[in-house]
Coordinates of C-alpha atoms in Angstrom, one line a residue:
X160 CA -103.7 -6.9 31.1
X161 CA -104.0 -7.0 35.0
X162 CA -107.4 -7.7 36.0
X163 CA -107.4 -5.0 38.8
X164 CA -111.3 -6.3 39.7
X165 CA -110.0 -9.8 41.1
X166 CA -106.7 -8.5 42.7
X167 CA -107.0 -7.6 46.6
X168 CA -106.2 -3.8 47.3
X169 CA -103.2 -4.8 49.6
X170 CA -101.1 -6.3 47.1
X171 CA -100.7 -3.1 44.4
X172 CA -102.5 -0.1 46.3
X173 CA -101.8 2.3 49.5
X174 CA -97.5 1.7 49.4
X175 CA -96.4 4.5 47.7
X176 CA -94.9 7.5 49.8
X177 CA -97.8 9.7 50.4
X178 CA -100.7 7.3 50.0
X179 CA -100.0 4.8 52.9
X180 CA -102.8 4.5 55.1
X181 CA -102.8 6.4 58.6
X182 CA -104.2 3.4 60.9
X183 CA -103.6 -0.4 60.2
X184 CA -104.8 -3.4 61.7
X185 CA -103.5 -7.2 61.6
X186 CA -105.9 -10.0 63.3
X187 CA -104.6 -13.3 63.2
X188 CA -107.3 -15.9 63.2
X189 CA -106.9 -19.9 63.3
X190 CA -110.5 -22.0 62.7
X191 CA -111.6 -25.2 64.2
X192 CA -112.4 -26.8 60.8
X193 CA -112.5 -26.1 57.3
X194 CA -116.3 -25.2 57.7
X195 CA -115.6 -22.6 59.8
X196 CA -113.0 -21.1 58.0
X197 CA -115.5 -20.9 54.6
X198 CA -118.3 -19.5 56.8
X199 CA -116.3 -16.8 57.9
X200 CA -114.5 -15.8 54.1
X201 CA -118.3 -16.2 53.1
X202 CA -118.8 -13.8 55.8
X203 CA -116.4 -11.1 55.1
X204 CA -116.4 -11.6 51.3
X205 CA -118.5 -8.9 50.9
X206 CA -116.1 -6.2 52.8
X207 CA -113.1 -7.8 50.6
X208 CA -111.3 -4.5 48.6
X209 CA -110.1 -5.3 45.5
X210 CA -107.7 -2.9 43.7
X211 CA -111.1 -1.8 41.5
X212 CA -112.9 -0.9 44.4
X213 CA -110.1 0.9 45.7
X214 CA -109.8 3.1 42.6
X215 CA -113.8 3.8 42.7
X216 CA -113.9 4.8 46.1
X217 CA -111.0 7.3 44.8
X218 CA -112.9 8.5 42.2
X219 CA -115.8 8.9 44.4
X220 CA -114.1 10.9 46.2
X221 CA -112.8 12.9 43.6
X222 CA -109.4 11.8 43.2
X223 CA -107.5 10.7 40.5
X224 CA -106.6 6.9 41.1
X225 CA -103.7 7.2 38.6
X226 CA -101.9 10.1 41.3
X227 CA -100.6 9.6 44.6
X228 CA -103.0 9.8 47.3
X229 CA -104.7 8.8 50.6
X230 CA -107.8 6.4 50.3
X231 CA -110.7 7.8 51.9
X232 CA -112.4 5.0 53.1
X233 CA -111.4 1.7 55.2
X234 CA -110.3 -1.5 53.3
X235 CA -110.4 -5.0 54.4
X236 CA -108.0 -8.1 52.7
X237 CA -107.5 -11.6 53.8
X238 CA -104.4 -13.8 53.6
X239 CA -104.3 -17.6 54.1
X240 CA -101.3 -19.4 55.4
X241 CA -100.1 -23.1 53.9
X242 CA -101.6 -24.5 57.0
X243 CA -105.2 -23.2 55.9
X244 CA -105.0 -24.6 52.8
X245 CA -104.2 -28.0 54.1
X246 CA -107.1 -27.3 56.5
X247 CA -109.1 -27.0 53.1
X248 CA -108.2 -29.8 51.6
X249 CA -106.2 -27.5 49.0
X250 CA -102.8 -28.3 50.0
X251 CA -102.8 -30.8 47.2
X252 CA -103.1 -27.9 44.7
X253 CA -99.8 -26.5 45.5
X254 CA -98.3 -29.7 45.9
X255 CA -99.2 -30.9 42.5
X256 CA -98.1 -27.0 41.1
X257 CA -94.6 -27.9 43.2
X258 CA -94.1 -31.0 41.3
X259 CA -95.5 -30.0 37.8
X260 CA -93.5 -26.9 37.3
X261 CA -89.9 -26.7 39.0
X262 CA -89.8 -23.2 38.4
X263 CA -92.6 -22.6 41.2
X264 CA -91.0 -25.4 43.5
X265 CA -89.0 -22.6 45.4
X266 CA -92.1 -20.2 46.3
X267 CA -94.2 -23.1 47.3
X268 CA -91.7 -24.3 49.5
X269 CA -91.1 -21.4 51.2
X270 CA -94.9 -20.7 51.5
X271 CA -95.2 -24.9 53.0
X272 CA -92.8 -24.5 55.6
X273 CA -93.5 -20.8 56.4
X274 CA -91.8 -18.4 58.3
X275 CA -90.9 -19.4 61.6
X276 CA -89.2 -22.9 60.0
X277 CA -86.9 -20.7 57.7
X278 CA -86.2 -18.0 59.8
X279 CA -82.4 -18.7 61.7
X280 CA -81.4 -20.8 58.6
X281 CA -82.6 -17.9 55.5
X282 CA -83.5 -15.2 56.9
X283 CA -81.1 -14.5 59.6
X284 CA -83.3 -14.5 62.7
X285 CA -80.3 -15.3 65.3
X286 CA -79.8 -14.8 69.0
X287 CA -82.9 -12.0 70.4
X288 CA -84.5 -12.8 66.6
X289 CA -84.5 -16.4 67.1
X290 CA -88.4 -18.0 66.5
X291 CA -87.7 -19.4 70.1
X292 CA -88.0 -15.4 71.8
X293 CA -90.7 -14.5 69.2
X294 CA -94.0 -13.5 70.7
X295 CA -96.0 -16.3 71.7
X296 CA -98.9 -15.7 68.9
X297 CA -96.6 -16.2 66.1
X298 CA -95.5 -19.5 67.4
X299 CA -98.8 -21.0 66.8
X300 CA -100.6 -22.8 64.0
X301 CA -102.2 -19.7 62.2
X302 CA -104.6 -20.1 59.3
X303 CA -105.3 -16.5 58.3
X304 CA -104.9 -12.5 58.5
X305 CA -107.5 -9.9 57.8
X306 CA -105.8 -6.9 57.3
X307 CA -107.7 -3.2 58.1
X308 CA -106.5 -0.1 56.4
X309 CA -107.9 3.4 56.2
X310 CA -106.7 6.9 56.2
X311 CA -109.4 8.0 58.8
X312 CA -109.8 6.3 62.5
X313 CA -113.3 6.6 62.3
X314 CA -114.0 4.6 59.4
X315 CA -111.6 2.1 60.3
X316 CA -113.6 1.6 63.5
X317 CA -117.0 1.5 61.9
X318 CA -115.3 -1.8 59.3
X319 CA -113.7 -3.0 63.0
X320 CA -117.0 -3.3 64.4
X321 CA -118.3 -5.0 61.3
X322 CA -115.7 -7.7 61.7
X323 CA -115.7 -8.1 65.3
X324 CA -119.4 -9.2 64.3
X325 CA -119.0 -11.4 61.8
X326 CA -116.2 -13.4 63.7
X327 CA -118.5 -13.4 66.6
X328 CA -121.3 -15.0 64.4
X329 CA -119.2 -17.5 63.1
X330 CA -118.4 -20.6 65.1
X331 CA -114.8 -22.4 65.2
X332 CA -113.5 -19.4 64.6
X333 CA -110.0 -17.9 67.2
X334 CA -109.0 -14.7 67.0
X335 CA -105.2 -15.4 68.5
X336 CA -104.0 -11.8 68.3
X337 CA -103.7 -8.6 66.7
X338 CA -101.4 -6.0 65.6
X339 CA -102.1 -2.1 65.5
X340 CA -99.8 0.5 63.8
X341 CA -100.2 4.0 62.9
X342 CA -98.1 6.5 61.0
X343 CA -97.2 9.6 63.0
X344 CA -98.4 12.9 63.0
X345 CA -97.0 16.3 61.1
X346 CA -93.9 16.8 61.3
X347 CA -92.9 13.1 61.6
X348 CA -95.6 11.8 59.1
X349 CA -93.7 9.3 56.6
X350 CA -91.0 9.0 59.2
X351 CA -90.1 5.4 60.7
X352 CA -88.8 5.4 64.7
X353 CA -85.3 6.3 63.4
X354 CA -86.7 9.4 62.0
X355 CA -85.5 8.8 58.6
X356 CA -88.6 9.0 55.7
X357 CA -89.4 5.4 54.7
X358 CA -91.0 4.0 51.6
X359 CA -89.8 6.1 49.0
X360 CA -88.5 3.1 46.4
X361 CA -91.3 1.3 45.4
X362 CA -91.2 -0.6 41.9
X363 CA -93.1 0.3 39.4
X364 CA -95.6 -2.1 37.7
X365 CA -96.6 -2.3 34.2
X366 CA -100.6 -2.9 34.0
X367 CA -101.3 -1.8 37.6
X368 CA -102.9 1.6 36.5
X369 CA -100.7 3.6 38.7
X370 CA -98.6 6.8 37.7
X371 CA -95.0 6.2 37.9
X372 CA -91.8 8.0 38.7
X373 CA -88.6 8.0 38.2
X374 CA -86.1 5.2 40.1
X375 CA -89.4 3.4 40.6
X376 CA -88.3 0.4 37.6
X377 CA -85.5 -1.2 36.5
X378 CA -82.9 1.3 35.4
X379 CA -82.9 1.3 31.2
X380 CA -80.8 3.0 28.7
X381 CA -80.4 7.0 28.5
X382 CA -81.1 7.2 31.9
X383 CA -84.8 6.2 31.7
X384 CA -86.5 3.6 33.8
X385 CA -88.4 0.1 32.9
X386 CA -91.5 -0.9 35.1
X387 CA -91.3 -4.3 36.1
X388 CA -93.1 -7.1 34.9
X389 CA -96.7 -7.8 36.9
X390 CA -96.0 -11.8 37.3
X391 CA -93.5 -10.2 39.9
X392 CA -96.2 -9.2 42.2
X393 CA -99.2 -11.1 40.9
X394 CA -99.3 -14.8 40.4
X395 CA -100.4 -16.2 36.7
X396 CA -98.9 -13.3 34.8
X397 CA -95.6 -12.7 32.5
X398 CA -92.5 -12.3 35.2
X399 CA -89.3 -11.1 34.4
X400 CA -87.6 -14.2 33.2
X401 CA -90.4 -14.3 30.7
X402 CA -92.2 -16.9 32.2
X403 CA -96.3 -17.4 33.4
X404 CA -96.4 -19.0 37.0
X405 CA -99.3 -20.0 39.5
X406 CA -102.0 -20.1 37.0
X407 CA -104.2 -22.2 38.6
X408 CA -107.5 -20.9 40.0
X409 CA -106.1 -21.8 43.5
X410 CA -103.7 -19.0 42.3
X411 CA -104.0 -16.6 39.8
X412 CA -104.2 -12.8 40.4
X413 CA -103.1 -13.6 44.1
X414 CA -99.7 -12.8 45.7
X415 CA -97.9 -13.7 48.3
X416 CA -97.6 -11.9 51.5
X417 CA -94.7 -11.8 54.1
X418 CA -95.9 -10.3 57.6
X419 CA -92.9 -9.6 60.0
X420 CA -92.8 -7.5 63.5
X421 CA -89.9 -5.5 63.8
X422 CA -88.9 -3.8 67.2
X423 CA -86.3 -1.1 66.4
X424 CA -84.0 -0.1 69.6
X425 CA -84.2 3.4 68.8
X426 CA -81.9 5.3 71.9
X427 CA -79.4 2.5 71.0
X428 CA -79.5 3.7 67.5
X429 CA -79.2 7.2 68.4
X430 CA -76.4 6.8 71.2
X431 CA -74.5 4.4 68.7
X432 CA -74.5 7.1 65.5
X433 CA -73.5 10.1 68.3
X434 CA -70.5 8.5 69.7
X435 CA -69.7 7.3 65.8
X436 CA -70.1 11.1 65.6
X437 CA -68.0 12.7 68.1
X438 CA -65.2 10.1 67.3
X439 CA -64.5 11.2 63.6
X440 CA -66.2 14.7 64.2
X441 CA -69.4 14.6 61.8
X442 CA -73.0 14.6 63.7
X443 CA -74.7 11.9 64.4
X444 CA -77.7 12.6 61.5
X445 CA -74.7 12.1 59.1
X446 CA -73.6 8.6 60.8
X447 CA -76.9 7.3 60.4
X448 CA -77.5 8.8 57.0
X449 CA -74.6 7.2 55.8
X450 CA -76.0 3.8 57.0
X451 CA -79.4 4.4 55.9
X452 CA -78.4 6.2 52.6
X453 CA -80.8 8.5 52.6
X454 CA -81.0 12.1 55.2
X455 CA -84.0 12.2 57.3
X456 CA -86.2 13.8 54.8
X457 CA -85.6 10.9 52.4
X458 CA -83.5 13.2 50.3
X459 CA -81.1 11.0 48.7
X460 CA -77.3 10.5 49.4
X461 CA -76.3 10.4 45.5
X462 CA -77.7 13.4 44.8
X463 CA -77.0 15.4 48.2
X464 CA -73.9 13.7 49.5
X465 CA -73.2 16.4 52.2
X466 CA -76.4 18.0 53.2
X467 CA -80.1 17.2 53.8
X468 CA -81.9 18.9 51.2
X469 CA -85.7 18.6 52.0
X470 CA -87.4 20.1 48.8
X471 CA -85.1 17.3 46.9
X472 CA -86.8 15.2 49.1
X473 CA -90.5 16.3 48.3
X474 CA -90.3 16.4 44.9
X475 CA -91.2 12.3 43.9
X476 CA -89.6 13.1 40.0
X477 CA -86.5 13.6 41.7
X478 CA -86.1 11.7 45.1
X479 CA -85.7 8.5 43.9
X480 CA -84.3 9.2 40.5
X481 CA -80.1 8.5 40.6
X482 CA -77.8 5.6 39.8
X483 CA -75.5 4.3 41.8
X484 CA -72.8 4.5 38.4
X485 CA -72.9 7.8 39.5
X486 CA -71.2 6.7 42.6
X487 CA -68.6 4.2 41.8
X488 CA -66.2 4.7 44.8
X489 CA -69.1 4.6 47.3
X490 CA -67.8 7.8 48.9
X491 CA -71.6 9.5 48.9
X492 CA -73.7 6.6 49.7
X493 CA -71.7 3.9 50.9
X494 CA -71.5 0.0 49.3
X495 CA -73.0 -1.5 52.6
X496 CA -75.6 0.9 53.1
X497 CA -79.2 0.1 53.8
X498 CA -80.8 0.7 50.8
X499 CA -77.9 0.3 48.7
X500 CA -77.9 -3.3 49.6
X501 CA -81.8 -3.9 49.3
X502 CA -82.0 -2.2 46.1
X503 CA -78.2 -2.3 44.2
X504 CA -80.2 -1.1 41.1
X505 CA -76.7 -0.5 38.7
X506 CA -74.4 -1.3 41.2
X507 CA -71.0 -1.5 39.1
X508 CA -69.5 -3.2 42.4
X509 CA -73.0 -5.5 42.8
X510 CA -75.1 -8.0 41.0
X511 CA -75.8 -7.1 37.6
X512 CA -78.9 -5.5 36.6
X513 CA -80.6 -8.3 34.8
X514 CA -80.3 -9.7 38.0
X515 CA -81.3 -6.8 40.9
X516 CA -84.8 -7.3 38.7
X517 CA -86.0 -10.4 39.6
X518 CA -85.6 -10.2 43.3
X519 CA -87.6 -6.6 43.6
X520 CA -90.1 -6.3 46.5
X521 CA -93.0 -4.3 47.3
X522 CA -93.1 -3.1 50.9
X523 CA -95.1 -1.6 53.2
X524 CA -94.2 -0.4 57.0
X525 CA -96.3 1.1 59.7
X526 CA -94.6 2.0 63.0
X527 CA -96.3 0.9 66.0
X528 CA -95.6 2.2 69.6
X529 CA -94.8 6.0 70.6
X530 CA -92.0 7.7 69.1
X531 CA -89.1 8.6 70.9
X532 CA -87.2 11.5 70.1
X533 CA -83.0 11.4 69.3
X534 CA -81.1 12.3 72.6
X535 CA -83.7 10.6 75.2
X536 CA -83.0 7.6 77.0
X537 CA -84.6 4.1 76.6
X538 CA -87.9 3.9 78.1
X539 CA -88.5 0.6 77.8
X540 CA -91.7 0.7 75.6
X541 CA -92.0 -1.8 72.4
X542 CA -91.9 0.1 69.0
X543 CA -91.0 -0.6 65.8
X544 CA -92.6 -1.1 62.7
X545 CA -94.9 -3.7 61.2
X546 CA -93.4 -4.8 57.9
X547 CA -95.4 -6.4 55.2
X548 CA -94.0 -7.2 51.5
X549 CA -95.7 -8.2 48.1
X550 CA -93.9 -10.8 45.9
X551 CA -95.2 -13.4 44.0
X552 CA -92.1 -15.8 44.7
X553 CA -91.6 -15.6 48.7
X554 CA -88.4 -17.4 48.2
X555 CA -86.7 -15.6 45.2
X556 CA -87.5 -12.3 46.2
X557 CA -88.2 -11.3 49.8
X558 CA -86.1 -14.6 51.5
X559 CA -83.1 -13.8 48.3
X560 CA -83.0 -10.2 49.8
X561 CA -82.9 -10.8 53.4
X562 CA -80.3 -14.1 52.9
X563 CA -78.2 -12.9 50.3
X564 CA -77.8 -8.6 50.3
X565 CA -78.9 -7.9 54.1
X566 CA -77.6 -10.6 55.9
X567 CA -74.1 -11.4 53.5
X568 CA -71.2 -9.5 52.3
X569 CA -73.2 -9.4 48.6
X570 CA -74.7 -6.5 47.0
X571 CA -70.8 -5.2 46.5
X572 CA -67.6 -6.5 45.9
X573 CA -66.0 -3.7 48.1
X574 CA -67.9 -5.3 51.4
X575 CA -64.8 -7.5 52.3
X576 CA -65.7 -9.7 55.2
X577 CA -68.6 -12.0 56.6
X578 CA -68.8 -9.8 59.6
X579 CA -70.1 -7.3 56.9
X580 CA -74.2 -7.0 56.8
X581 CA -77.1 -4.4 56.5
X582 CA -75.6 -2.1 59.4
X583 CA -79.6 -1.3 59.9
X584 CA -81.9 -4.3 60.0
X585 CA -79.6 -7.6 60.3
X586 CA -78.5 -9.3 63.8
X587 CA -75.3 -8.0 64.0
X588 CA -71.9 -10.5 65.4
X589 CA -69.1 -9.5 67.4
X590 CA -66.7 -8.2 64.9
X591 CA -69.2 -6.4 63.0
X592 CA -68.2 -3.2 61.6
X593 CA -69.7 -0.4 58.7
X594 CA -67.4 1.7 56.5
X595 CA -67.7 4.9 55.2
X596 CA -65.4 5.8 52.2
X597 CA -63.9 9.0 52.5
X598 CA -64.7 11.9 49.3
X599 CA -61.0 12.8 49.7
X600 CA -58.0 11.7 48.1
X601 CA -55.7 9.7 50.1
X602 CA -57.7 9.9 53.3
X603 CA -58.6 6.7 55.1
X604 CA -62.2 5.6 55.5
X605 CA -64.4 6.0 58.7
X606 CA -65.0 2.9 60.0
X607 CA -67.8 2.3 62.9
X608 CA -66.9 -0.2 65.2
X609 CA -68.7 -2.6 67.1
X610 CA -71.9 -2.2 65.3
X611 CA -74.7 -3.0 67.5
X612 CA -78.3 -4.7 66.6
X613 CA -80.6 -2.2 65.8
X614 CA -83.9 -4.3 65.2
X615 CA -85.0 -7.4 66.3
X616 CA -87.5 -9.6 64.9
X617 CA -90.5 -10.2 66.7
X618 CA -92.7 -12.8 65.0
X619 CA -93.7 -13.2 61.2
X620 CA -95.9 -15.5 59.1
X621 CA -96.2 -16.1 55.4
X622 CA -99.8 -16.1 53.8
X623 CA -101.4 -16.4 50.1
X624 CA -103.7 -13.1 49.0
X625 CA -105.9 -14.9 46.7
X626 CA -108.1 -13.3 43.8
X627 CA -111.6 -11.8 44.9
X628 CA -112.8 -14.9 42.9
X629 CA -110.7 -17.7 44.6
X630 CA -111.9 -16.6 47.7
X631 CA -115.5 -17.1 46.5
X632 CA -115.2 -20.2 45.6
X633 CA -113.3 -20.9 48.8
X634 CA -116.1 -19.4 50.5
X635 CA -118.6 -21.6 48.5
X636 CA -116.8 -24.9 48.6
X637 CA -116.7 -25.0 44.9
X638 CA -113.7 -27.6 44.1
X639 CA -110.7 -27.8 42.3
X640 CA -109.3 -30.3 40.6
X641 CA -105.2 -30.5 41.2
X642 CA -104.3 -29.0 38.2
X643 CA -106.0 -25.9 40.0
X644 CA -109.1 -26.3 37.2
X645 CA -112.4 -26.1 38.7
X646 CA -114.6 -29.4 38.7
X647 CA -117.9 -29.6 40.1
X648 CA -120.0 -32.4 37.9
X649 CA -116.5 -34.4 37.1
X650 CA -117.8 -34.6 33.7
X651 CA -115.4 -33.8 30.4
X652 CA -117.6 -31.6 28.2
X653 CA -117.6 -33.1 24.2
X654 CA -114.9 -30.6 23.9
X655 CA -112.4 -32.4 26.0
X656 CA -112.7 -29.9 28.8
X657 CA -113.7 -30.6 32.6
X658 CA -117.1 -29.8 32.1
X659 CA -117.6 -27.0 34.5
X660 CA -119.3 -24.0 34.1
X661 CA -118.7 -21.2 36.8
X662 CA -121.1 -18.3 37.4
X663 CA -119.2 -14.9 37.9
X664 CA -118.4 -14.5 41.5
X665 CA -120.3 -10.9 42.6
X666 CA -118.1 -8.4 43.3
X667 CA -117.5 -6.7 46.8
X668 CA -119.4 -3.4 46.5
X669 CA -117.3 -0.7 48.1
X670 CA -118.5 1.9 50.0
X671 CA -117.6 4.1 53.0
X672 CA -116.5 1.2 54.9
X673 CA -116.9 -1.8 52.5
X674 CA -119.6 -3.6 52.3

């Protein structure tokens, strides 16, 4: 069973459609010394929110924690980079794990190198998305990120005030920069800047304590769906390969967080889809929906191929319950559509289901910048999404999807040339195109030529989200050996143990603004 009192809330809470916090802030930090880092974690520890504390807050607001719904309090979470572990003298724990367990090598290597080093070669961040064009803060040696989130601006402001005070009172801590995001008000609630509902397809996690819906897991027999093993997202637990990785004190009950700032070229998207639509006798909405795989409401094309269906989209028991075996020729949802690439499910032309389930991610995307309606010219303002991924293995999950399904042909054998990439989020080449199969016999497909790039990477980083106990141990300078076990005395006990006894860390207390 998952120890929800140990897992930070942003790992398994607040990511499903209908429960994402409206307001988010990400504070990126540098520390002058390990002492400064430990002092700040010690100061912030009472404010850190666990999954259990998140659920208690919802229960206190008379909400069923298992059901979809917004959290009524502000929450705080802490992520540490590999550079921070090195600063703390804990890098050896990761290196020892790398050497001891070959299965963990890829995950540790990605975390150690960081996104900046792997952006162009692995993630496809080329041209305007290349690291030399990233915003300056993301090219710094970042040590930590503090994530703040709430459905209410007032409670978030209160929590931010607490954080600012503790930052100011801790010597050797620098706030390098921050990012702020906010979901749109109705009638745009739940949509991203291109005008499409986001966040519907998320993996169901075994033992998470959350209600799951059809389509959330892995396609099973008899049209059923199976949740994913917890070790795909929470370290130190069994994963889909049947293994338990990262069981040491530093990593257990933690997770890896990917952060990306992605600028969206909204006017370009609307102009292009409108032009392709005019050439082919279709609406811009039709072309855009074919690129994405869902209508603006969120209704999937596999279930509603010709027109939007808001009633279907509003039903969480139906809006994700579909399989690509029902659309073998791609006439409803094109083989190259964004959602078909990023989660191939049981696509008969794509990877096996047994492979697909090894590459699932939990994702959350919060818009930043003002909404620009379709038909309006580019106003020059920066807008896009603050994109976060939760996974247990950055290399096998996030980076695999980005490298193989977004930036390559793979995901369907029906995609024919290397220039065919994800039409929505990939960096496109000069010969890029998007193929829309016709639903009529002997009718040629629609080919959208000269596909432009609609999303540009502005920066990003990788972080470890330690468990509640691990944060406490770091704050209190409790030492671990390189196997990850805790050892203060250094003397083995009579049973051959390490001679260490640990008093449990005091649990952070949830409140209107945690702490």
